[in-house]
PDB file of C-alpha atoms in Angstrom:
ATOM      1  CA  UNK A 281       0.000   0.000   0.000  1.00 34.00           C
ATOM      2  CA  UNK A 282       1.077   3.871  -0.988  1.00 40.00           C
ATOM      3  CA  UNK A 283      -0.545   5.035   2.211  1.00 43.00           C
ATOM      4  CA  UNK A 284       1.184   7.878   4.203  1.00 50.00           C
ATOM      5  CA  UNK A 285      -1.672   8.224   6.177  1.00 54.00           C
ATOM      6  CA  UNK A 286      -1.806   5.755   9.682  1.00 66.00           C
ATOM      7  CA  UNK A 287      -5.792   6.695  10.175  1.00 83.00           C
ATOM      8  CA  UNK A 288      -7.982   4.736   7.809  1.00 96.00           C
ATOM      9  CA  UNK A 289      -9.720   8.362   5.994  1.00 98.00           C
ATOM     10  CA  UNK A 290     -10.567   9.458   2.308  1.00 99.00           C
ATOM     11  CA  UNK A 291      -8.102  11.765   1.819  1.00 98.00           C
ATOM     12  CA  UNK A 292      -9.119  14.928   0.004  1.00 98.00           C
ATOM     13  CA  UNK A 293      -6.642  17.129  -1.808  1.00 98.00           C
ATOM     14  CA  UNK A 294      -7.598  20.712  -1.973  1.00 98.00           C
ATOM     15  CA  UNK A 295      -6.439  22.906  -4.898  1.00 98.00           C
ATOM     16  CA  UNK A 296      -6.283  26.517  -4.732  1.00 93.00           C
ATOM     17  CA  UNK A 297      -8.330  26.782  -1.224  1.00 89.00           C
ATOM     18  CA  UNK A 298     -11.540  25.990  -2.466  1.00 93.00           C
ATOM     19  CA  UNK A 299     -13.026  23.230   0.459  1.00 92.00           C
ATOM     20  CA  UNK A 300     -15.972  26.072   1.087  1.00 94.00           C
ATOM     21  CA  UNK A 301     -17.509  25.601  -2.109  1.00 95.00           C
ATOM     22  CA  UNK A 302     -17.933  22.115  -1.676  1.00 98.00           C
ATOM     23  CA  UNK A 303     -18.988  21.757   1.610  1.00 97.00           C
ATOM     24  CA  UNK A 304     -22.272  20.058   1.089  1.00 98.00           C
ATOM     25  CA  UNK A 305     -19.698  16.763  -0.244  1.00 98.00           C
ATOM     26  CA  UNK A 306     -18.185  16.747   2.798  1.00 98.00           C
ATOM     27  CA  UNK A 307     -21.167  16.400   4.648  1.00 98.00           C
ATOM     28  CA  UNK A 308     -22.610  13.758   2.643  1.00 98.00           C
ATOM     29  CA  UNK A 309     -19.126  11.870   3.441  1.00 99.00           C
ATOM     30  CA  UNK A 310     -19.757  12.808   7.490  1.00 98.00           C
ATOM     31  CA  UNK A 311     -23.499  11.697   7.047  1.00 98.00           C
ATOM     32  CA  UNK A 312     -22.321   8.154   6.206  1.00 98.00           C
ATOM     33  CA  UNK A 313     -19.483   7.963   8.741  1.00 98.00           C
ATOM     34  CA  UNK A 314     -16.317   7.906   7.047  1.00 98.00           C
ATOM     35  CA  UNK A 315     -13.727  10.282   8.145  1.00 98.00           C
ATOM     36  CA  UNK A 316     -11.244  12.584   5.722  1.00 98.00           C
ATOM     37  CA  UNK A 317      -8.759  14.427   6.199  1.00 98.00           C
ATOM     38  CA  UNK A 318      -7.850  17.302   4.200  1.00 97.00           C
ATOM     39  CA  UNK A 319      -4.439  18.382   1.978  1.00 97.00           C
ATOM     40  CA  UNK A 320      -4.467  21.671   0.615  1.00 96.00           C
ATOM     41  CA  UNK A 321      -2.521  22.082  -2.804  1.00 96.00           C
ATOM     42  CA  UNK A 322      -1.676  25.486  -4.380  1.00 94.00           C
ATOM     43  CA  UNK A 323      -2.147  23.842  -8.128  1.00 96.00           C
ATOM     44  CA  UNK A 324      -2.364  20.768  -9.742  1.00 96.00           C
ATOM     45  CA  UNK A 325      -5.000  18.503 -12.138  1.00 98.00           C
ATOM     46  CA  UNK A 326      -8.048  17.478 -10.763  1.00 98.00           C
ATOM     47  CA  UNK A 327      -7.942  14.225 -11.898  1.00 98.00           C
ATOM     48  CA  UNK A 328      -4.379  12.984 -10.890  1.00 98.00           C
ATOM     49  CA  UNK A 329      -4.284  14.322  -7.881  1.00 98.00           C
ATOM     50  CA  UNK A 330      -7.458  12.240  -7.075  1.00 99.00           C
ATOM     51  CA  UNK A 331      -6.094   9.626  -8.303  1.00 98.00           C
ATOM     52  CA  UNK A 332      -3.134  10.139  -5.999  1.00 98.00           C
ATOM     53  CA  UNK A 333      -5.255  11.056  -2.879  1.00 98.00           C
ATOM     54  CA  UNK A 334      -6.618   7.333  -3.312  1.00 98.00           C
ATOM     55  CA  UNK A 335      -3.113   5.763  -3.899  1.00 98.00           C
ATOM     56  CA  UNK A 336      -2.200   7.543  -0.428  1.00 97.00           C
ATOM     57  CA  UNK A 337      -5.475   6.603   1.359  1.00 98.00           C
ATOM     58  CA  UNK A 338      -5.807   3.919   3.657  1.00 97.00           C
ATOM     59  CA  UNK A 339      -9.235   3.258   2.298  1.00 98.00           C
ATOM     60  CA  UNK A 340      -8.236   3.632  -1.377  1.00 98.00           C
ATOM     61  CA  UNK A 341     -11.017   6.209  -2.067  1.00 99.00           C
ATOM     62  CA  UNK A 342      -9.565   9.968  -2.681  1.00 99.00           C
ATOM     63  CA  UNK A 343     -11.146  12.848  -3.911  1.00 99.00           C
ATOM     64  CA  UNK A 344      -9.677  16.309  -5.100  1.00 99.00           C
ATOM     65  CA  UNK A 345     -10.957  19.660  -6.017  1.00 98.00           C
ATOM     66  CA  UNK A 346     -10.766  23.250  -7.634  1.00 98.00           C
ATOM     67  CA  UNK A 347     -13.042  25.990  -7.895  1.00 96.00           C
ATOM     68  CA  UNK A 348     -14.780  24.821 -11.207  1.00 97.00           C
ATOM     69  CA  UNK A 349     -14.539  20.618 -10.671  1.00 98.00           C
ATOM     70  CA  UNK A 350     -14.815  17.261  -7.965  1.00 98.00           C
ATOM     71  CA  UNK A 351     -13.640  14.118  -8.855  1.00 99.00           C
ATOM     72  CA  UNK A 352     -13.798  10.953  -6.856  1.00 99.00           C
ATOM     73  CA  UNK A 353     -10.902   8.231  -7.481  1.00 99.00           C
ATOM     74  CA  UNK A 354     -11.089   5.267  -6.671  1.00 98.00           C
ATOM     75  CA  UNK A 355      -6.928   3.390  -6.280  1.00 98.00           C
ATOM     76  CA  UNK A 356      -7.656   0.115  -8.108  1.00 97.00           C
ATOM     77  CA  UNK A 357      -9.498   2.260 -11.152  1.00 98.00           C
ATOM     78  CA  UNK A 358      -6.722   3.411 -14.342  1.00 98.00           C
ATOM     79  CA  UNK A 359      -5.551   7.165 -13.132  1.00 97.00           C
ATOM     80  CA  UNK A 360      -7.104   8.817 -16.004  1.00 97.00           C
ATOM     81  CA  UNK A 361     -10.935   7.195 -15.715  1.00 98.00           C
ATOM     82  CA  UNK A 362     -12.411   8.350 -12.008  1.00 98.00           C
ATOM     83  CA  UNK A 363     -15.305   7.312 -10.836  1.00 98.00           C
ATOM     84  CA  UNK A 364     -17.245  10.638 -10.282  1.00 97.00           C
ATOM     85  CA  UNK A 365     -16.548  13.901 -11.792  1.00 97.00           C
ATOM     86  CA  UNK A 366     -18.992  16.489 -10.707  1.00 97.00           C
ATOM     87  CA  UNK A 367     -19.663  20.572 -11.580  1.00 97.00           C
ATOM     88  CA  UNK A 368     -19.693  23.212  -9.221  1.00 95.00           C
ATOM     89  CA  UNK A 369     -23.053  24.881 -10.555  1.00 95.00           C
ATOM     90  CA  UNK A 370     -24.713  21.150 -10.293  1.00 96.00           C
ATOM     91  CA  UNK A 371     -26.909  21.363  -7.599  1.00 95.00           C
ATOM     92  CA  UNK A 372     -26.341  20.947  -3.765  1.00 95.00           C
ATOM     93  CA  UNK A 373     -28.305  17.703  -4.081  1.00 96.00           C
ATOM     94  CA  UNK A 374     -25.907  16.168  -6.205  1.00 97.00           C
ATOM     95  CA  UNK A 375     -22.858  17.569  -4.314  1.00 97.00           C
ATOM     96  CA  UNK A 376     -24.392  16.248  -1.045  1.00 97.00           C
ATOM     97  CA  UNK A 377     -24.750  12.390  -3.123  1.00 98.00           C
ATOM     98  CA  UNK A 378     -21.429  12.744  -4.733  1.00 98.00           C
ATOM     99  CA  UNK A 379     -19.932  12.531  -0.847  1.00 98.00           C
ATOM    100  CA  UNK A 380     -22.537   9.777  -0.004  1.00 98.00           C
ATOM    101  CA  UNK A 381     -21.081   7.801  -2.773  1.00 98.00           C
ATOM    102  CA  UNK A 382     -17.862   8.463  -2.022  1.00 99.00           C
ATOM    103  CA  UNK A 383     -18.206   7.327   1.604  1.00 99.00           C
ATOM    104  CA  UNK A 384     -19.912   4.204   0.154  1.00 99.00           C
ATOM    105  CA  UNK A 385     -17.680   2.656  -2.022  1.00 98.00           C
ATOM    106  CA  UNK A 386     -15.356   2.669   1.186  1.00 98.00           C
ATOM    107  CA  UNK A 387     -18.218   0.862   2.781  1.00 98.00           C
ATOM    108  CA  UNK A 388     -19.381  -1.372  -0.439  1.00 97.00           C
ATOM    109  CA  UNK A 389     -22.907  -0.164  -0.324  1.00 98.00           C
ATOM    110  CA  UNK A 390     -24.578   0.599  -3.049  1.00 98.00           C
ATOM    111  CA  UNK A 391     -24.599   4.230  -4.502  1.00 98.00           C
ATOM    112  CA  UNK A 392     -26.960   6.805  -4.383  1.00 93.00           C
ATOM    113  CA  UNK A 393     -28.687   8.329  -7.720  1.00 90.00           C
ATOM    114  CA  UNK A 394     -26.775  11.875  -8.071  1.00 79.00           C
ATOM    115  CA  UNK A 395     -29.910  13.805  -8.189  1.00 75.00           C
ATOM    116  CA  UNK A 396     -32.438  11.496  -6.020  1.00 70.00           C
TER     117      UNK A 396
END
């Protein structure tokens, strides 16, 4: 394993200081129980740093973020095809899901519909 990170959490790499505009993910992640923990980044791609967030988390899930995009990685998936990419003007519905379903795949539940 890659991890750096002793506590089992989705780790979360933030890019350009941007965790307030997604703060309805986090709580969908907090709703189901799974704890994250937070890296702040000054630049980078969305997707690859996902993808490295999972290789460093203990639970394999890892999610990054700018101002404009979210994507969910998942460690075992190829580093240029995430699992969830979501849009900062999508609704707070489908932010709040998008953290759900990140939190589930940790627990292998299934996941939620995006705009149920």
């Amino acid at each position: 394993m890659d991890s750096n990170h002793s506590a089992p959490a989705i780790v979360i790499t933030v890019i350009n200081d941007c965790a307030s505009l997604w703060h309805e993910v986090l709580l969908g992640i907090e709703e189901e129980g799974i704890p994250f923990l937070l890296q702040h980044h000054p630049a980078g791609d969305v997707v690859d740093s996902a993808w490295q967030a999972a290789r460093s988390s203990p639970l394999l899930v890892g999610i990054a973020c700018d101002r404009h995009t979210l994507v969910v990685h998942y460690k075992n998936l190829p580093a240029s095809a995430p699992l969830f990419t979501l849009m900062h003007h999508q609704d707070s519905q489908a932010h709040r899901n998008t953290g759900n379903n990140a939190a589930r795949l940790v627990k292998g539940i299934p996941f939620r519909d995006l705009h149920a």
